[in-house]
Amino acid sequence: MDSPEQRIKIAVQKTGRLTDHSVELLERCGLTLTKSKDQLIYYGENMPIDLLLVRDDDIPGLVSEDICDLGIVGLNVVEEKRLNLEAGGNAGLFKQIYELDFGHCRLALAAPEGTEYSGPESLEKSRIATSYIGILSNYLNKNNIDAETVYFSGAVEIAPKLGRADFICDLVSTGSTLKANGLTEVEVLLESEAVVIQTQAPLGADKQALVDKILQRLDGVLQVRESKYIMLHAPRSGNDEKVAVHAVCRETVFWETLENLKAAGASSLLVLPVEKMLA
Ligand code: ATP
Ligand code: ZN
């Protein structure tokens, strides 16, 4: 058994929107996990990698304090923590941000329908409710706007109805929550998705090699997600001979594409999902 210091600790969200995807991605990288009874740690069986299941807000702190080597968390949470730490005089806390292409959302400003909005200057002297004080304040500073930030830990979208704010600054994906609360999106502050962050502390050669391997596998997993392997017989120009063509397509292959290929003389068309890819 490896000593605990030699095992890689990855912080992932315990229960929430990122949990299933985060665990699934690591499993697709070949990691087999035993889930402990209390479900606070998942132990890696076939690699010296363990997952710590925590609240997403704690993940950047765990990584910056070197309690975990890696973390999987929304860029929105990373940015908020980074700005808060920088405001406290700390800088350069996470390394190697790697985008995972899930958990897509945006941190946006919204206002009750009918509110006049003609750009950031419309925020002047307004009250804006948010859980993202750091990102919002940074945005207001950059735009030289004097506005009041009102902290809400959750249910930010009800702040205007409560008379506590004129605008809100919150995460949006489909916009249905905004709509249900009579709000319209007016500005996007940050486009977010789940990312991998790594501690600034040196990991040691063995651990770093394993981290690199995992990142390379993640790359492979992400690349093949939509990829298809296409096989077909294509006619040579000038004679009746056919050649076998094998190709990888990085996106969904539509029936129309196959029909067009067939119309152009291709036969025996086959489209297969790609399971693994190593460039
Ligand atoms: P925790 O209990 O871990 O603090 P939470 O309630 O803060 O959970 P979730 O709602 O599970 O967090 O969201 C986790 C992350 O999912 C967000 O920080 C964000 O990066 C991403 N996300 C994607 N779409 C949305 C959305 N529509 N609303 C909120 N978060 C979203
Ligand atoms: Zn949270």
PDB file of N, CA and C and ligand atoms in Angstrom, residues 12-19 54-59 73-78 102-106 132 153 170-177 192-195, ligand 1:
ATOM      1  N   VAL A  12     -13.509  16.636  -5.299  1.00  0.00           N
ATOM      2  CA  VAL A  12     -14.655  16.748  -6.223  1.00  0.00           C
ATOM      3  C   VAL A  12     -15.904  17.097  -5.414  1.00  0.00           C
ATOM      4  N   GLN A  13     -16.901  17.611  -6.104  1.00  0.00           N
ATOM      5  CA  GLN A  13     -18.126  18.016  -5.405  1.00  0.00           C
ATOM      6  C   GLN A  13     -18.861  16.789  -4.857  1.00  0.00           C
ATOM      7  N   LYS A  14     -19.310  16.882  -3.616  1.00  0.00           N
ATOM      8  CA  LYS A  14     -19.952  15.743  -2.943  1.00  0.00           C
ATOM      9  C   LYS A  14     -21.333  15.442  -3.519  1.00  0.00           C
ATOM     10  N   THR A  15     -22.193  16.441  -3.527  1.00  0.00           N
ATOM     11  CA  THR A  15     -23.504  16.259  -4.157  1.00  0.00           C
ATOM     12  C   THR A  15     -23.869  17.545  -4.872  1.00  0.00           C
ATOM     13  N   GLY A  16     -24.136  17.418  -6.145  1.00  0.00           N
ATOM     14  CA  GLY A  16     -24.481  18.607  -6.920  1.00  0.00           C
ATOM     15  C   GLY A  16     -24.344  18.336  -8.399  1.00  0.00           C
ATOM     16  N   ARG A  17     -24.384  19.424  -9.139  1.00  0.00           N
ATOM     17  CA  ARG A  17     -24.400  19.315 -10.597  1.00  0.00           C
ATOM     18  C   ARG A  17     -23.131  18.728 -11.182  1.00  0.00           C
ATOM     19  N   LEU A  18     -22.001  18.864 -10.471  1.00  0.00           N
ATOM     20  CA  LEU A  18     -20.725  18.430 -11.055  1.00  0.00           C
ATOM     21  C   LEU A  18     -20.349  17.003 -10.654  1.00  0.00           C
ATOM     22  N   THR A  19     -21.016  16.479  -9.629  1.00  0.00           N
ATOM     23  CA  THR A  19     -20.586  15.221  -9.013  1.00  0.00           C
ATOM     24  C   THR A  19     -20.505  14.051  -9.998  1.00  0.00           C
ATOM     25  N   VAL A  54     -16.427  16.889  -1.258  1.00  0.00           N
ATOM     26  CA  VAL A  54     -16.600  18.103  -0.446  1.00  0.00           C
ATOM     27  C   VAL A  54     -17.574  19.065  -1.131  1.00  0.00           C
ATOM     28  N   ARG A  55     -17.927  20.139  -0.441  1.00  0.00           N
ATOM     29  CA  ARG A  55     -18.735  21.190  -1.074  1.00  0.00           C
ATOM     30  C   ARG A  55     -17.896  21.881  -2.135  1.00  0.00           C
ATOM     31  N   ASP A  56     -18.509  22.224  -3.239  1.00  0.00           N
ATOM     32  CA  ASP A  56     -17.723  22.788  -4.343  1.00  0.00           C
ATOM     33  C   ASP A  56     -16.982  24.069  -3.928  1.00  0.00           C
ATOM     34  N   ASP A  57     -17.600  24.851  -3.042  1.00  0.00           N
ATOM     35  CA  ASP A  57     -16.980  26.108  -2.608  1.00  0.00           C
ATOM     36  C   ASP A  57     -15.667  25.883  -1.861  1.00  0.00           C
ATOM     37  N   ASP A  58     -15.498  24.683  -1.292  1.00  0.00           N
ATOM     38  CA  ASP A  58     -14.280  24.393  -0.527  1.00  0.00           C
ATOM     39  C   ASP A  58     -13.130  23.913  -1.411  1.00  0.00           C
ATOM     40  N   ILE A  59     -13.434  23.577  -2.663  1.00  0.00           N
ATOM     41  CA  ILE A  59     -12.426  22.928  -3.509  1.00  0.00           C
ATOM     42  C   ILE A  59     -11.215  23.826  -3.818  1.00  0.00           C
ATOM     43  N   VAL A  73     -13.782  21.626 -10.390  1.00  0.00           N
ATOM     44  CA  VAL A  73     -14.742  22.612  -9.893  1.00  0.00           C
ATOM     45  C   VAL A  73     -15.059  23.622 -10.989  1.00  0.00           C
ATOM     46  N   GLY A  74     -16.183  24.311 -10.840  1.00  0.00           N
ATOM     47  CA  GLY A  74     -16.572  25.312 -11.824  1.00  0.00           C
ATOM     48  C   GLY A  74     -15.610  26.490 -11.837  1.00  0.00           C
ATOM     49  N   LEU A  75     -15.328  27.000 -13.030  1.00  0.00           N
ATOM     50  CA  LEU A  75     -14.446  28.161 -13.156  1.00  0.00           C
ATOM     51  C   LEU A  75     -14.993  29.352 -12.364  1.00  0.00           C
ATOM     52  N   ASN A  76     -16.329  29.438 -12.256  1.00  0.00           N
ATOM     53  CA  ASN A  76     -16.948  30.517 -11.478  1.00  0.00           C
ATOM     54  C   ASN A  76     -16.488  30.493 -10.023  1.00  0.00           C
ATOM     55  N   VAL A  77     -16.401  29.293  -9.455  1.00  0.00           N
ATOM     56  CA  VAL A  77     -15.981  29.153  -8.056  1.00  0.00           C
ATOM     57  C   VAL A  77     -14.475  29.451  -7.933  1.00  0.00           C
ATOM     58  N   VAL A  78     -13.705  28.994  -8.921  1.00  0.00           N
ATOM     59  CA  VAL A  78     -12.257  29.239  -8.929  1.00  0.00           C
ATOM     60  C   VAL A  78     -11.967  30.737  -9.011  1.00  0.00           C
ATOM     61  N   PHE A 102     -17.797  20.360 -19.371  1.00  0.00           N
ATOM     62  CA  PHE A 102     -19.128  20.087 -18.824  1.00  0.00           C
ATOM     63  C   PHE A 102     -19.407  21.139 -17.754  1.00  0.00           C
ATOM     64  N   GLY A 103     -20.628  21.146 -17.229  1.00  0.00           N
ATOM     65  CA  GLY A 103     -20.978  22.158 -16.226  1.00  0.00           C
ATOM     66  C   GLY A 103     -21.004  23.566 -16.814  1.00  0.00           C
ATOM     67  N   HIS A 104     -21.310  23.647 -18.107  1.00  0.00           N
ATOM     68  CA  HIS A 104     -21.334  24.960 -18.761  1.00  0.00           C
ATOM     69  C   HIS A 104     -22.428  25.854 -18.181  1.00  0.00           C
ATOM     70  N   CYS A 105     -22.080  27.071 -17.880  1.00  0.00           N
ATOM     71  CA  CYS A 105     -23.053  28.065 -17.443  1.00  0.00           C
ATOM     72  C   CYS A 105     -22.371  29.424 -17.556  1.00  0.00           C
ATOM     73  N   ARG A 106     -23.097  30.484 -17.242  1.00  0.00           N
ATOM     74  CA  ARG A 106     -22.477  31.805 -17.280  1.00  0.00           C
ATOM     75  C   ARG A 106     -22.929  32.596 -16.066  1.00  0.00           C
ATOM     76  N   TYR A 132     -21.625  36.103  -5.700  1.00  0.00           N
ATOM     77  CA  TYR A 132     -20.284  36.260  -6.283  1.00  0.00           C
ATOM     78  C   TYR A 132     -19.793  37.694  -6.120  1.00  0.00           C
ATOM     79  N   SER A 153     -26.677  34.266  -0.107  1.00  0.00           N
ATOM     80  CA  SER A 153     -25.956  32.982  -0.220  1.00  0.00           C
ATOM     81  C   SER A 153     -26.679  32.031  -1.161  1.00  0.00           C
ATOM     82  N   ASP A 170     -26.054  36.234 -11.159  1.00  0.00           N
ATOM     83  CA  ASP A 170     -26.155  34.839 -10.758  1.00  0.00           C
ATOM     84  C   ASP A 170     -25.808  33.913 -11.929  1.00  0.00           C
ATOM     85  N   LEU A 171     -25.659  32.615 -11.627  1.00  0.00           N
ATOM     86  CA  LEU A 171     -25.369  31.630 -12.658  1.00  0.00           C
ATOM     87  C   LEU A 171     -26.627  31.336 -13.462  1.00  0.00           C
ATOM     88  N   VAL A 172     -26.430  31.224 -14.758  1.00  0.00           N
ATOM     89  CA  VAL A 172     -27.539  30.940 -15.662  1.00  0.00           C
ATOM     90  C   VAL A 172     -27.082  29.841 -16.609  1.00  0.00           C
ATOM     91  N   SER A 173     -27.949  28.862 -16.856  1.00  0.00           N
ATOM     92  CA  SER A 173     -27.621  27.965 -17.968  1.00  0.00           C
ATOM     93  C   SER A 173     -28.696  28.052 -19.038  1.00  0.00           C
ATOM     94  N   THR A 174     -29.902  27.632 -18.733  1.00  0.00           N
ATOM     95  CA  THR A 174     -30.950  27.736 -19.759  1.00  0.00           C
ATOM     96  C   THR A 174     -31.680  29.068 -19.685  1.00  0.00           C
ATOM     97  N   GLY A 175     -31.701  29.675 -18.527  1.00  0.00           N
ATOM     98  CA  GLY A 175     -32.428  30.933 -18.368  1.00  0.00           C
ATOM     99  C   GLY A 175     -33.847  30.727 -17.858  1.00  0.00           C
ATOM    100  N   SER A 176     -34.229  29.459 -17.627  1.00  0.00           N
ATOM    101  CA  SER A 176     -35.616  29.206 -17.220  1.00  0.00           C
ATOM    102  C   SER A 176     -35.907  29.714 -15.803  1.00  0.00           C
ATOM    103  N   THR A 177     -34.899  29.671 -14.920  1.00  0.00           N
ATOM    104  CA  THR A 177     -35.101  30.191 -13.559  1.00  0.00           C
ATOM    105  C   THR A 177     -35.321  31.708 -13.608  1.00  0.00           C
ATOM    106  N   SER A 192     -18.515  30.004 -17.853  1.00  0.00           N
ATOM    107  CA  SER A 192     -17.891  29.025 -16.957  1.00  0.00           C
ATOM    108  C   SER A 192     -18.116  27.590 -17.412  1.00  0.00           C
ATOM    109  N   GLU A 193     -17.215  26.720 -16.987  1.00  0.00           N
ATOM    110  CA  GLU A 193     -17.373  25.274 -17.160  1.00  0.00           C
ATOM    111  C   GLU A 193     -16.514  24.618 -16.084  1.00  0.00           C
ATOM    112  N   ALA A 194     -16.654  23.322 -15.926  1.00  0.00           N
ATOM    113  CA  ALA A 194     -15.830  22.627 -14.931  1.00  0.00           C
ATOM    114  C   ALA A 194     -14.379  22.597 -15.397  1.00  0.00           C
ATOM    115  N   VAL A 195     -13.453  22.820 -14.469  1.00  0.00           N
ATOM    116  CA  VAL A 195     -12.025  22.821 -14.798  1.00  0.00           C
ATOM    117  C   VAL A 195     -11.257  21.990 -13.763  1.00  0.00           C
TER     118      VAL A 195
HETATM  119  P1  ATP B   1     -22.537  22.695  -2.924  1.00  0.00           P
HETATM  120  O1  ATP B   1     -23.475  22.042  -1.999  1.00  0.00           O
HETATM  121  O2  ATP B   1     -21.430  21.765  -3.343  1.00  0.00           O
HETATM  122  O3  ATP B   1     -22.044  24.032  -2.465  1.00  0.00           O
HETATM  123  P2  ATP B   1     -23.903  24.262  -4.979  1.00  0.00           P
HETATM  124  O4  ATP B   1     -25.353  24.368  -4.699  1.00  0.00           O
HETATM  125  O5  ATP B   1     -23.014  25.417  -4.698  1.00  0.00           O
HETATM  126  O6  ATP B   1     -23.360  22.927  -4.284  1.00  0.00           O
HETATM  127  P3  ATP B   1     -24.481  23.302  -7.696  1.00  0.00           P
HETATM  128  O7  ATP B   1     -25.807  23.943  -7.855  1.00  0.00           O
HETATM  129  O8  ATP B   1     -24.419  21.824  -7.613  1.00  0.00           O
HETATM  130  O9  ATP B   1     -23.626  23.955  -6.501  1.00  0.00           O
HETATM  131  O10 ATP B   1     -23.568  23.807  -8.910  1.00  0.00           O
HETATM  132  C1  ATP B   1     -22.238  23.446  -9.006  1.00  0.00           C
HETATM  133  C2  ATP B   1     -21.635  24.124 -10.216  1.00  0.00           C
HETATM  134  O11 ATP B   1     -22.323  23.717 -11.392  1.00  0.00           O
HETATM  135  C3  ATP B   1     -21.711  25.632 -10.264  1.00  0.00           C
HETATM  136  O12 ATP B   1     -20.736  26.257  -9.470  1.00  0.00           O
HETATM  137  C4  ATP B   1     -21.487  25.893 -11.731  1.00  0.00           C
HETATM  138  O13 ATP B   1     -20.103  25.863 -12.047  1.00  0.00           O
HETATM  139  C5  ATP B   1     -22.148  24.695 -12.406  1.00  0.00           C
HETATM  140  N1  ATP B   1     -23.455  24.987 -13.049  1.00  0.00           N
HETATM  141  C6  ATP B   1     -23.821  24.630 -14.302  1.00  0.00           C
HETATM  142  N2  ATP B   1     -25.052  25.059 -14.605  1.00  0.00           N
HETATM  143  C7  ATP B   1     -25.517  25.707 -13.540  1.00  0.00           C
HETATM  144  C8  ATP B   1     -26.740  26.385 -13.233  1.00  0.00           C
HETATM  145  N3  ATP B   1     -27.740  26.483 -14.105  1.00  0.00           N
HETATM  146  N4  ATP B   1     -26.876  26.924 -12.003  1.00  0.00           N
HETATM  147  C9  ATP B   1     -25.897  26.807 -11.106  1.00  0.00           C
HETATM  148  N5  ATP B   1     -24.711  26.189 -11.350  1.00  0.00           N
HETATM  149  C10 ATP B   1     -24.503  25.650 -12.553  1.00  0.00           C
END
